[in-house]
Short mmCIF file of C-alpha atoms and ligand atoms in Angstrom, two decimals:
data_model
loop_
_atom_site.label_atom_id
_atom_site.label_comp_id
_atom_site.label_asym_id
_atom_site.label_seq_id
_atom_site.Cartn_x
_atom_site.Cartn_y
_atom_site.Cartn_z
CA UNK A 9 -35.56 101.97 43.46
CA UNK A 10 -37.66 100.32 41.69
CA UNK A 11 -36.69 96.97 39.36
CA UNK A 12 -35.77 97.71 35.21
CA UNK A 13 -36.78 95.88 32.61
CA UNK A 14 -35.17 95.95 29.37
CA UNK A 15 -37.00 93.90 26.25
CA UNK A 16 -33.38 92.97 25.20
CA UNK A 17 -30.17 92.89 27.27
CA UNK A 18 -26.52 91.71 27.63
CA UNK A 19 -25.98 89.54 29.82
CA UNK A 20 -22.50 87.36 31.15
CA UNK A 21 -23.66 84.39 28.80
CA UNK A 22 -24.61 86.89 25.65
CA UNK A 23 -28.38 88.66 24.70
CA UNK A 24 -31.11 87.58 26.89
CA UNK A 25 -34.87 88.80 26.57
CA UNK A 26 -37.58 90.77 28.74
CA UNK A 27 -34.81 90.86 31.98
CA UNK A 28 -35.13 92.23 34.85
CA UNK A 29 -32.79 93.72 36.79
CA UNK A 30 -32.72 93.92 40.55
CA UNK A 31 -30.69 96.82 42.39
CA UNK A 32 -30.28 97.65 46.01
CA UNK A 33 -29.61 100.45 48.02
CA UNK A 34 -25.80 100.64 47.78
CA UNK A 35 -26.06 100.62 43.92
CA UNK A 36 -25.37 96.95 43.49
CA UNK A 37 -26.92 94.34 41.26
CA UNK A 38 -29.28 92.11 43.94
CA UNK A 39 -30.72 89.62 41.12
CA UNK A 40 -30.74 89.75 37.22
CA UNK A 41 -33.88 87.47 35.74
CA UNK A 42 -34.33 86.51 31.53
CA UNK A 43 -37.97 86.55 30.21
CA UNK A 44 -39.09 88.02 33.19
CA UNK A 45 -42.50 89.53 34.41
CA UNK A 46 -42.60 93.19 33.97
CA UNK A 47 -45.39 94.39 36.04
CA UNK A 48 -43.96 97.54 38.66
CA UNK A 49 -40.56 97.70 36.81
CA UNK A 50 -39.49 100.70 35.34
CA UNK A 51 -39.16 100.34 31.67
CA UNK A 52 -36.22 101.22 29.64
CA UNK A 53 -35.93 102.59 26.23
CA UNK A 54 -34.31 100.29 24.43
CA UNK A 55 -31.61 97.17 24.48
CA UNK A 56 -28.87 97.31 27.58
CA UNK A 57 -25.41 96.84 27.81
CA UNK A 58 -23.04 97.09 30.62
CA UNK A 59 -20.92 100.13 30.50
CA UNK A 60 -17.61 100.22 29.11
CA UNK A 61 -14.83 100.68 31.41
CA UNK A 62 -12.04 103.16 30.24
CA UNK A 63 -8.89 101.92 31.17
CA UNK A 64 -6.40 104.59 30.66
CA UNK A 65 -6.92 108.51 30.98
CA UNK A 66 -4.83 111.22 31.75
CA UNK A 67 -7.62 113.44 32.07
CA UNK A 68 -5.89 116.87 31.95
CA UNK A 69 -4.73 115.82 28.48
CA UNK A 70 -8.36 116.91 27.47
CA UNK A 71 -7.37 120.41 27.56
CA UNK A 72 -5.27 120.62 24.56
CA UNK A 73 -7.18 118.37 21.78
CA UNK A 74 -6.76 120.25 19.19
CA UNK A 75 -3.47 122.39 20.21
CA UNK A 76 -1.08 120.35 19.19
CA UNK A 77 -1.82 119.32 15.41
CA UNK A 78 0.77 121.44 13.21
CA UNK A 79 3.77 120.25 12.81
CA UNK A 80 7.40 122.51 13.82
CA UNK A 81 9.71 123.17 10.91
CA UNK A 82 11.46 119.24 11.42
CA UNK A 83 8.25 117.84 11.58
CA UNK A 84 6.37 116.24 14.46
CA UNK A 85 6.42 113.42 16.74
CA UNK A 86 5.53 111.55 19.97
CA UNK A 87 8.00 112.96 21.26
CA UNK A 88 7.67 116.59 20.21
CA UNK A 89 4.17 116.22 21.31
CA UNK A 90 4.95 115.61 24.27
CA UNK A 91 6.71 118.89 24.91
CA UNK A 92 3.41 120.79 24.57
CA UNK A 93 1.53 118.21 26.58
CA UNK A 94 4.71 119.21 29.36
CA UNK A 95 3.35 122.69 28.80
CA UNK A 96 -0.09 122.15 29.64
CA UNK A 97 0.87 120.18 32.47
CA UNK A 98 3.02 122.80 34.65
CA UNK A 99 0.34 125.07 34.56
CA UNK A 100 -2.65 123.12 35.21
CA UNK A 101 -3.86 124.11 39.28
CA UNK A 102 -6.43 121.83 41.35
CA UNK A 103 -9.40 123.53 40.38
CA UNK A 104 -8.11 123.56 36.44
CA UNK A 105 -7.57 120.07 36.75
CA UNK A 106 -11.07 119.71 38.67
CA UNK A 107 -13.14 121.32 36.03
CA UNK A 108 -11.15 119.76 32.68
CA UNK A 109 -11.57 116.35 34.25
CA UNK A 110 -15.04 116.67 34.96
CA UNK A 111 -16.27 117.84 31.88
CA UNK A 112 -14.11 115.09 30.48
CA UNK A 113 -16.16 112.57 32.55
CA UNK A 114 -19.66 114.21 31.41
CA UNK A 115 -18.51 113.59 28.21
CA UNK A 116 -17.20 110.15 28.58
CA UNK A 117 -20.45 108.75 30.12
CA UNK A 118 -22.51 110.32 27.10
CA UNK A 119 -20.38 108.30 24.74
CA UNK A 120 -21.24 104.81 26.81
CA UNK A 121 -17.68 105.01 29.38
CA UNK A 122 -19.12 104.35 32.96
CA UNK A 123 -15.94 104.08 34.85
CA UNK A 124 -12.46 105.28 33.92
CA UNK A 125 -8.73 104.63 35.37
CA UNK A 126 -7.18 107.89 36.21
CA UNK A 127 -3.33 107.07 35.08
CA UNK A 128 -2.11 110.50 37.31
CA UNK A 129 1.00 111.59 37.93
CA UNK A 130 0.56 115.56 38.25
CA UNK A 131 1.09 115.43 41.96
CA UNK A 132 3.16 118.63 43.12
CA UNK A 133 2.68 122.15 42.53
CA UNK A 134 3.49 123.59 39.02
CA UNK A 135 7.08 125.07 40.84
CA UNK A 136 7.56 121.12 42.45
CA UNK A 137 6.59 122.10 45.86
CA UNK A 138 4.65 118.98 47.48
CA UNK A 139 1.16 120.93 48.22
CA UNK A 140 -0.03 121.32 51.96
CA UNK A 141 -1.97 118.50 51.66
CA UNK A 142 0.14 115.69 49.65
CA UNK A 143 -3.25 114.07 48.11
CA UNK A 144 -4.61 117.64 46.72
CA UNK A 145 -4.49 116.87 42.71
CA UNK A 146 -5.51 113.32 43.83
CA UNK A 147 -8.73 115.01 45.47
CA UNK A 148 -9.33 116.99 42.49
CA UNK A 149 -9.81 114.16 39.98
CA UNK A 150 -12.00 111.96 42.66
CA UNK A 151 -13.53 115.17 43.04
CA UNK A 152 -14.63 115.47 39.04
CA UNK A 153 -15.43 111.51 39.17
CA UNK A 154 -18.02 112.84 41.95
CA UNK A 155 -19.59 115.45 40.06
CA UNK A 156 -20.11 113.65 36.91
CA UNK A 157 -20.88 110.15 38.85
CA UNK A 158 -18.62 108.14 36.97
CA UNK A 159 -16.67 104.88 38.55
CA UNK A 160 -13.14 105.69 38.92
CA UNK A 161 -10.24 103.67 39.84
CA UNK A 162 -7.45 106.10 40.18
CA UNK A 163 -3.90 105.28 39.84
CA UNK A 164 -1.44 107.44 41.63
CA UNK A 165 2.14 107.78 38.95
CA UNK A 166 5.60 106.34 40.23
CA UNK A 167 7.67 108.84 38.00
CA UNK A 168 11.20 108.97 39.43
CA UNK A 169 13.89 109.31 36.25
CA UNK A 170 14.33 111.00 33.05
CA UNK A 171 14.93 108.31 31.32
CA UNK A 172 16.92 104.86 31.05
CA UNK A 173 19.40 104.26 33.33
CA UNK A 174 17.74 106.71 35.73
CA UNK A 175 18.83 109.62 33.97
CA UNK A 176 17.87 112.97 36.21
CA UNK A 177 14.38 114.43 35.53
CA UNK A 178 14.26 117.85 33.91
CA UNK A 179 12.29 120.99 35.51
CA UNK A 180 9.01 120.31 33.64
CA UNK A 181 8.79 116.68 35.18
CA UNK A 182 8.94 118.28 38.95
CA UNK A 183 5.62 117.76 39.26
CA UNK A 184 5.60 114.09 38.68
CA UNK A 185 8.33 113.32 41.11
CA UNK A 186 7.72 111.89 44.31
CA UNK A 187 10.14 109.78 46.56
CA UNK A 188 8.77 105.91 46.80
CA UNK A 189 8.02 106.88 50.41
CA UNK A 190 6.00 109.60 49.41
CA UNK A 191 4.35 108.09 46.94
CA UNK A 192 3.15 105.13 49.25
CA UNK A 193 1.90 107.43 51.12
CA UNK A 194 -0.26 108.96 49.03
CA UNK A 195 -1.72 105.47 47.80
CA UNK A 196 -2.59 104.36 51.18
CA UNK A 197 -4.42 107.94 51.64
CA UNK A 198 -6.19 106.88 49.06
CA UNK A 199 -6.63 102.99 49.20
CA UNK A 200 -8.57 104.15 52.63
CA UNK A 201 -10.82 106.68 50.58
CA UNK A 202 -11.23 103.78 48.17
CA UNK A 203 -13.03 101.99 51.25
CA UNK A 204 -15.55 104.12 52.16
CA UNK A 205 -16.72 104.80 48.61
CA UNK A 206 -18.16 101.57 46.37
CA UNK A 207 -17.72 103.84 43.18
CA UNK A 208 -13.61 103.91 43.95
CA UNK A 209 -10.66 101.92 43.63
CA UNK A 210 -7.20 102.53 44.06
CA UNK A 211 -3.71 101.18 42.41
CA UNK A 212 -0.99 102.05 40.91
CA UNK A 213 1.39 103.54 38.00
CA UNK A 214 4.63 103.25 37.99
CA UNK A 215 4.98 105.33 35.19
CA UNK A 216 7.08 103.25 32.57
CA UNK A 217 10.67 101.79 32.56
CA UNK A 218 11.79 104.79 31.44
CA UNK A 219 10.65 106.53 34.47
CA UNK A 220 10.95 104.18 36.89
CA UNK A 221 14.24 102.27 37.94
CA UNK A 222 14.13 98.57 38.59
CA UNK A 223 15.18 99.35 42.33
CA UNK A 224 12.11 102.10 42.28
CA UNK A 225 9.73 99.64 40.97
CA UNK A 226 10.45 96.91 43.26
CA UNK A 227 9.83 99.28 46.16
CA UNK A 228 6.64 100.25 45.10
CA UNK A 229 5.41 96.51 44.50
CA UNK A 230 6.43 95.79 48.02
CA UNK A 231 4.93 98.54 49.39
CA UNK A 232 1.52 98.09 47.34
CA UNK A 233 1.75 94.55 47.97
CA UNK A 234 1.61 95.49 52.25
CA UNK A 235 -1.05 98.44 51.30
CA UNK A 236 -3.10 96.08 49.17
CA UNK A 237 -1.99 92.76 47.37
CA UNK A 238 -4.53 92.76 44.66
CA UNK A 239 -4.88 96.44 43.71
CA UNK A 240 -3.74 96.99 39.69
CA UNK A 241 -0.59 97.92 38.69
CA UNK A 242 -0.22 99.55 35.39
CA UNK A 243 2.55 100.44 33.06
CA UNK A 244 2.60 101.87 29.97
CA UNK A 245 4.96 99.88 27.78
CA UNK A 246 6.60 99.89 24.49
CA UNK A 247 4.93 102.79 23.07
CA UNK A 248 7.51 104.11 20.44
CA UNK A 249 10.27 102.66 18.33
CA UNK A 250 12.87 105.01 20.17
CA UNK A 251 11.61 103.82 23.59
CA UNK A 252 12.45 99.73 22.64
CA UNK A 253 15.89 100.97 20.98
CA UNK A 254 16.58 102.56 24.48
CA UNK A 255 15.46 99.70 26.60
CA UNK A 256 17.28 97.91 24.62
CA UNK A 257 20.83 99.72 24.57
CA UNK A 258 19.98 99.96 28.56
CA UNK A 259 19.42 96.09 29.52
CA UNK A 260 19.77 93.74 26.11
CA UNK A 261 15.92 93.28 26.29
CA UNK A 262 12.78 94.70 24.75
CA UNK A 263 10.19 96.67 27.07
CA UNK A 264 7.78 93.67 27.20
CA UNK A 265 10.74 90.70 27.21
CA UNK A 266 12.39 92.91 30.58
CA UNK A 267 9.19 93.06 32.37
CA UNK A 268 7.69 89.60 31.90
CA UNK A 269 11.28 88.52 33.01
CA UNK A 270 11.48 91.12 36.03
CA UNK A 271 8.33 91.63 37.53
CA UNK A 272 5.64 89.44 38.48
CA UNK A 273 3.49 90.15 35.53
CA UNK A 274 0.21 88.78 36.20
CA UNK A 275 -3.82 89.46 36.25
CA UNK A 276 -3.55 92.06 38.36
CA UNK A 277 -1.18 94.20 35.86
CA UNK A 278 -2.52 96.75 32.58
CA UNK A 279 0.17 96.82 30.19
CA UNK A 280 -0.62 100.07 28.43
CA UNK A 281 0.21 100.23 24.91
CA UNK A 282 2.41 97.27 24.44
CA UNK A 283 2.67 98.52 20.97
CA UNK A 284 5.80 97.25 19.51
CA UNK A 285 6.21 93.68 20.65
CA UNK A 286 7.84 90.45 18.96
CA UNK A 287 6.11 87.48 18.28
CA UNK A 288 7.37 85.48 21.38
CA UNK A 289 6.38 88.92 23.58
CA UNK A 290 3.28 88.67 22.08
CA UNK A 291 2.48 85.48 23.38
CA UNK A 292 4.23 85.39 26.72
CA UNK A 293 2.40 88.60 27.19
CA UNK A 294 -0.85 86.66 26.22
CA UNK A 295 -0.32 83.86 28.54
CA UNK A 296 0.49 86.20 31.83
CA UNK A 297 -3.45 86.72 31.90
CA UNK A 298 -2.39 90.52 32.20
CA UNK A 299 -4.56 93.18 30.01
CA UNK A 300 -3.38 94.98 27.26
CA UNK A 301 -4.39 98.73 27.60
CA UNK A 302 -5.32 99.76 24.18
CA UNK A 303 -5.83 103.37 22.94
CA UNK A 304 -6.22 103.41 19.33
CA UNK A 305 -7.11 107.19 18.52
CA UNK A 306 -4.57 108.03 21.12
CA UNK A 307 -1.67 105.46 19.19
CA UNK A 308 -2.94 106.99 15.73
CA UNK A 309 -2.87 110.63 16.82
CA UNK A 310 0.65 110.03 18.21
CA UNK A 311 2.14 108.04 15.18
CA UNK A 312 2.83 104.96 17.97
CA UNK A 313 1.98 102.07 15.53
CA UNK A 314 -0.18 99.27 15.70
CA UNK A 315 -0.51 96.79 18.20
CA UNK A 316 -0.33 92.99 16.70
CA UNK A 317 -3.78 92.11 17.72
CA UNK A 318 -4.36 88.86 15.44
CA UNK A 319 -1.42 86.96 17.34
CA UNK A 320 -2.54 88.25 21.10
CA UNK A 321 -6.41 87.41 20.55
CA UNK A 322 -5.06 84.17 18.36
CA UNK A 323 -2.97 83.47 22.04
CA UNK A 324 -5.92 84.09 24.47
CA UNK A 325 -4.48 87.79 24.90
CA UNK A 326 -7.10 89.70 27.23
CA UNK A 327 -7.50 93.76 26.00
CA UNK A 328 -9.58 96.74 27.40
CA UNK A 329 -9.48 100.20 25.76
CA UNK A 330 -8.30 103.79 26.99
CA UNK A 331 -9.14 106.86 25.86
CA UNK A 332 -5.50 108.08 26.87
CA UNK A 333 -4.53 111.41 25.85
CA UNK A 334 -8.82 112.22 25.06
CA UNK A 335 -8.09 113.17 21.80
CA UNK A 336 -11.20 111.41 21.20
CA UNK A 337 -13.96 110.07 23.85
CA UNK A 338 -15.79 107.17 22.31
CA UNK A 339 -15.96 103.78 22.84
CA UNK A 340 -16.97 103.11 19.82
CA UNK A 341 -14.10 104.84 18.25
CA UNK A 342 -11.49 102.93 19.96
CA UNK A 343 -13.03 99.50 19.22
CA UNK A 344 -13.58 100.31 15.77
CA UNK A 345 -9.79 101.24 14.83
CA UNK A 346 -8.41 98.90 16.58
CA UNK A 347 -10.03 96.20 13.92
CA UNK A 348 -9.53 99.11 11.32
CA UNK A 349 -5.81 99.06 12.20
CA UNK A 350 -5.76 95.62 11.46
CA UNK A 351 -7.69 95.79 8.33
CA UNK A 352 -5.42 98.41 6.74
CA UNK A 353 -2.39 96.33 7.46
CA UNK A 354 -3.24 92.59 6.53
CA UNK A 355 -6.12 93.83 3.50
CA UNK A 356 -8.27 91.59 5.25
CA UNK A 357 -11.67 91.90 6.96
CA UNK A 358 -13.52 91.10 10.43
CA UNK A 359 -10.44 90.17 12.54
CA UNK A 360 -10.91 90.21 16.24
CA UNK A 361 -13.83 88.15 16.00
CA UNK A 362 -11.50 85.33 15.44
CA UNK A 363 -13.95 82.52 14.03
CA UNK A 364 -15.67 82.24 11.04
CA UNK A 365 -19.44 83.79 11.31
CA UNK A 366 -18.77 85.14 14.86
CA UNK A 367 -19.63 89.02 15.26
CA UNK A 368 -16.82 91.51 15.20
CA UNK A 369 -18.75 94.06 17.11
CA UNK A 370 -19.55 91.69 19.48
CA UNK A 371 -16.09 90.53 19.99
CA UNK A 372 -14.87 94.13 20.28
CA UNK A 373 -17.63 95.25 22.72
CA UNK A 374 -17.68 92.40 25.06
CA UNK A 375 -13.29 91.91 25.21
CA UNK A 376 -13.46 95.78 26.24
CA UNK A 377 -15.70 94.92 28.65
CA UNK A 378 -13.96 92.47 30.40
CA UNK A 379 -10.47 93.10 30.11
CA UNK A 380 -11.65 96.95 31.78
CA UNK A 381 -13.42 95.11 34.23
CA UNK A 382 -10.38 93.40 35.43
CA UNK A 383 -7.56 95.97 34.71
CA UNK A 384 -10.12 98.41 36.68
CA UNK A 385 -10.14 95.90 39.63
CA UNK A 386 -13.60 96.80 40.35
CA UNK A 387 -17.28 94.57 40.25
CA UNK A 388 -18.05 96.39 36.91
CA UNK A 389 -18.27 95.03 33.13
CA UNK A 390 -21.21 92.87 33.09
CA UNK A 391 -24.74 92.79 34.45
CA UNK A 392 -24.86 89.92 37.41
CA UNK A 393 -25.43 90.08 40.91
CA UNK A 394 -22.92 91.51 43.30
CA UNK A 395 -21.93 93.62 40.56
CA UNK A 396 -22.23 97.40 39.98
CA UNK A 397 -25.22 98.19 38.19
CA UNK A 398 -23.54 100.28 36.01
CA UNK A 399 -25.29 100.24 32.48
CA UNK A 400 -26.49 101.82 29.02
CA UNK A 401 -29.19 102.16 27.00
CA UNK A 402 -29.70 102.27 23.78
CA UNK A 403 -32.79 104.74 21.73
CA UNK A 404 -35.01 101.46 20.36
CA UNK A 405 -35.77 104.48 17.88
CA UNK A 406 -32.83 105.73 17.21
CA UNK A 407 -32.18 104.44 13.58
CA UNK A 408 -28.69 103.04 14.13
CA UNK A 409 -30.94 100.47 15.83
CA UNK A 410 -33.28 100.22 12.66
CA UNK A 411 -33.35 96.84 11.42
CA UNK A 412 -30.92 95.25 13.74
CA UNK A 413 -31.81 92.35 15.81
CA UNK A 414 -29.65 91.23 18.59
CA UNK A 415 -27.51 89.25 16.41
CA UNK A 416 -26.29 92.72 14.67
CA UNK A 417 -26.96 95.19 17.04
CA UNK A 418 -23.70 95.67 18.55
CA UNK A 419 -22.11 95.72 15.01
CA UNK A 420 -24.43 98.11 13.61
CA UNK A 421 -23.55 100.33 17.23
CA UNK A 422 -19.36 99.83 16.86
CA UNK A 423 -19.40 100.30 12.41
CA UNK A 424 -22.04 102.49 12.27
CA UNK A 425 -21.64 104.68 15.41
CA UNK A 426 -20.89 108.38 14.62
CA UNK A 427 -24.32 109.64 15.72
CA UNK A 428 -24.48 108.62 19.88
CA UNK A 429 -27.71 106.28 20.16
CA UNK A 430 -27.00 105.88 24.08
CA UNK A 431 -30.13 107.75 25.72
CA UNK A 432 -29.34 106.73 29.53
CA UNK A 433 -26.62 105.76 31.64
CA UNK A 434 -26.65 104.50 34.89
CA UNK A 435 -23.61 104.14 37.13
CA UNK A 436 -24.02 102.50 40.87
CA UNK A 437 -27.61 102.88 40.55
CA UNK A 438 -28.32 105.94 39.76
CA UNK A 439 -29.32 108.01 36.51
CA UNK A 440 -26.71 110.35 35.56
CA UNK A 441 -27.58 110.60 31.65
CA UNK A 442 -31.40 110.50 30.68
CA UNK A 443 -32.28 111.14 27.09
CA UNK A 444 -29.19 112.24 26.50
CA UNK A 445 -28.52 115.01 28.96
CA UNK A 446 -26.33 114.91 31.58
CA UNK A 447 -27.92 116.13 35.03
CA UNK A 448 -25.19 118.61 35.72
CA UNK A 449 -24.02 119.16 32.21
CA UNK A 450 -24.36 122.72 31.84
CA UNK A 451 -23.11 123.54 35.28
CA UNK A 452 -20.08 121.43 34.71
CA UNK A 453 -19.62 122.33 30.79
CA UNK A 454 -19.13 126.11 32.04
CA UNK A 455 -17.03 125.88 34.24
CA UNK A 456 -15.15 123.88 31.49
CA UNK A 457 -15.11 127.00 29.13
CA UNK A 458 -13.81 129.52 31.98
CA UNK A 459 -11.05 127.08 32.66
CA UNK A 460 -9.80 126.73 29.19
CA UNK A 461 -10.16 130.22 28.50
CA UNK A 462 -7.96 131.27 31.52
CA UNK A 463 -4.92 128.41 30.68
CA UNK A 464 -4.94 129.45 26.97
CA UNK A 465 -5.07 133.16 27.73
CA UNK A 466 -1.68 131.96 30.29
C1 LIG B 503 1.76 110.39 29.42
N1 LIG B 503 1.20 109.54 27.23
O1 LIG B 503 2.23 110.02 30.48
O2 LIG B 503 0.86 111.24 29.37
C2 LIG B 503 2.29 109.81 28.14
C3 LIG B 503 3.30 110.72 27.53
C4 LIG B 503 5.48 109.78 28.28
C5 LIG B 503 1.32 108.54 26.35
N2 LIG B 503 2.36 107.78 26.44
C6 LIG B 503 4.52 110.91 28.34
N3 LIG B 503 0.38 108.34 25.45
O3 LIG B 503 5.14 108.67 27.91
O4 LIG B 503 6.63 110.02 28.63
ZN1 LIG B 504 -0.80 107.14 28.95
#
């Protein structure tokens, strides 16, 4: 293909002008030059930016936006919430799961996501029967990644107990359930797809504490570790008040305090949520050089609370951002609450920039990038050689972009941001939004509708 050239763009060491970018055959970045010549480049329609990685989905969650916002006649919680999300999730099939994923994806590449971690646990067959082939649901999310072209690293779910102190699992979690053996299984399956496709990456989930026993998780460490020492492990962790009173009652520690004492917490982990942590979590958590998976319309929607973001960036705490449950799909969402979060509780202004003058956009935009990039485990979250070439760009025209320079631009794109001003997306080297449109949106959008329509007429 031939080289880009972008009049503005972001590169590893912040804006650069007139680059050009280099990309081979196999979709990577071969060379990445600053006020370049443009002559036989293809020019691009505004500034660039690497894509943003998503770093936690649970893409069949997409299906009931919407369903579950009244609340029962004792009010609502995370936890009530959770039995319709159970709902959804016995009766979702392959193809379901297929189709709601990859509209999903469509949409999440429109909004500026280029690759996404698949946090999956809906392995069996709605009755708990292991299907004929073990890695079918697997298939059918790498399956929606392929149709809407967007980077996945998926992340086969550990989910073994019902709770602390490996309570049983109840009928509606059959699905999740797989023996350790099983379940290593399944991720080598995979970690061998993963090597035959540069757009792939495989890890894994044990689920949480409260769904994975200490004996459960230290088998599936070992057994990663043999499959693949450096593939992610992610956890969500210390979500909800209830869930850090039970870890507590179970062990005398907090969620956070029990794994950084337990497991080898480390840059290879994505501690999702971390919500509820004390200041000494906060920092130990900061100095493991693991990521904190944040999903701020997801932790909103749910009443979770709000992550204390001030004392993690103030500790060198990396971050990326999930779209979780899909309640929302926008990058520019997440970013933007999680400083509004902050805002509302300390009255204050422009906090994860962290320095007087920096650019709070910019700070937002370019953490997200890297802590995805890393929780992700993939070459992805900034424009250099070797890397993906994975990228946006933004409509020069558009008139979020009116009057902004570099020096405001990404401010004016996360504060601004409710109209999209991303007009192409490239992911691995190839086009899969231009002006706009995604090249198999309609095809993929309708089979969308049929699927919805069948599971709400069920
Ligand atoms: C999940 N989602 O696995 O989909 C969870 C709910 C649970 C979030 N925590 C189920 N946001 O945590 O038990
Ligand atoms: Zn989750």
């Amino acid at each position: 293909m031939p080289d880009l050239f972008a009049d503005i763009a972001l590169l590893p060491n912040g804006w650069a002008k007139d680059v050009r970018i280099a990309i081979n055959e196999t979709g990577d970045i071969e060379a990445v030059s600053a006020e370049a010549d443009p002559s036989g480049a293809e020019r691009l329609a505004g500034a660039v930016l690497p894509g943003m990685p998503n770093l936690h989905s649970h893409a069949f969650q997409r299906a009931m936006a919407g369903l579950a916002e009244r609340a029962g006649p004792d009010g609502d919680s995370f936890w009530t919430w959770r039995e319709t999300m159970y709902r959804l999730a016995v009766s979702i099939s392959p193809e379901g799961l297929l189709a709601v994923a990859a509209q999903l994806y469509v949409e999440m590449l429109k909004a500026g996501y280029t690759a996404v971690g698949e946090f999956h646990y809906l392995h069996r067959d709605p009755a708990g029967r292991p299907y004929a082939d073990p890695a079918q649901m697997c298939r059918a999310v790498i399956g929606a990644a392929q149709d809407a072209g967007i980077g996945l690293t998926l992340l086969p779910v550990l989910y073994r107990a019902g709770g602390f102190n490996g309570a049983p699992t109840e009928p509606r979690q059959n699905r999740f359930v797989l023996p350790v053996d099983g379940f290593l299984d399944l991720a080598a399956t995979l970690i061998g797809e993963a090597a035959r496709d540069p757009n792939l990456a495989v890890g894994a989930a044990p689920h949480s504490l409260r769904a994975v026993p200490p004996d459960d998780l230290a088998a599936c460490l070992a057994g990663l570790d043999r499959l693949d020492a450096e593939a992610p492990v992610h956890m969500h962790v210390a979500e909800q008040v209830k869930e850090v009173e039970d870890c507590l009652a179970w062990s005398g520690a907090r969620p956070v305090e029990w794994l950084l004492a337990n497991a080898p917490i480390s840059e290879r982990w994505c501690l999702v949520h971390a919500t509820h942590m004390t200041p000494s979590e906060t920092s130990a958590l900061a100095k493991s050089d693991a990521v904190a998976g944040l999903c701020p319309s997801t932790e909103a929607n749910l009443g979770d609370g709000l992550f204390p973001l001030p004392a993690y960036l103030a500790a060198g705490g990396r971050f990326g951002i999930g779209s979780d449950s899909h309640i929302s799909v926008s990058p520019v969402e997440e970013l933007r609450w999680l400083e509004y979060g902050q805002r509302l509780l300390s009255h204050a202004r422009n906090i994860a920039a962290g320095a007087p003058a920096a650019s709070t956009g910019t700070a937002l935009f370019t953490g997200g990038l890297a802590g995805g990039a890393q929780a992700l485990a993939r070459r992805i979250g900034s424009l250099a050689p070797g890397n993906r070439a994975d990228l946006i760009v933004l409509d020069r025209e558009h008139p979020i972009a009116a009057g902004h320079s570099k020096d405001t631009l990404l401010d004016a794109l996360v504060f601004s941001g409710n109209v999209n001003p991303i007009r192409d997306v490239m992911v691995g080297g190839r086009w899969v939004v231009r002006d706009g449109r995604h090249d198999r949106e309609e095809e993929i959008a309708s089979r969308f509708r049929s699927t919805v329509s069948r599971l709400a007429s069920a």
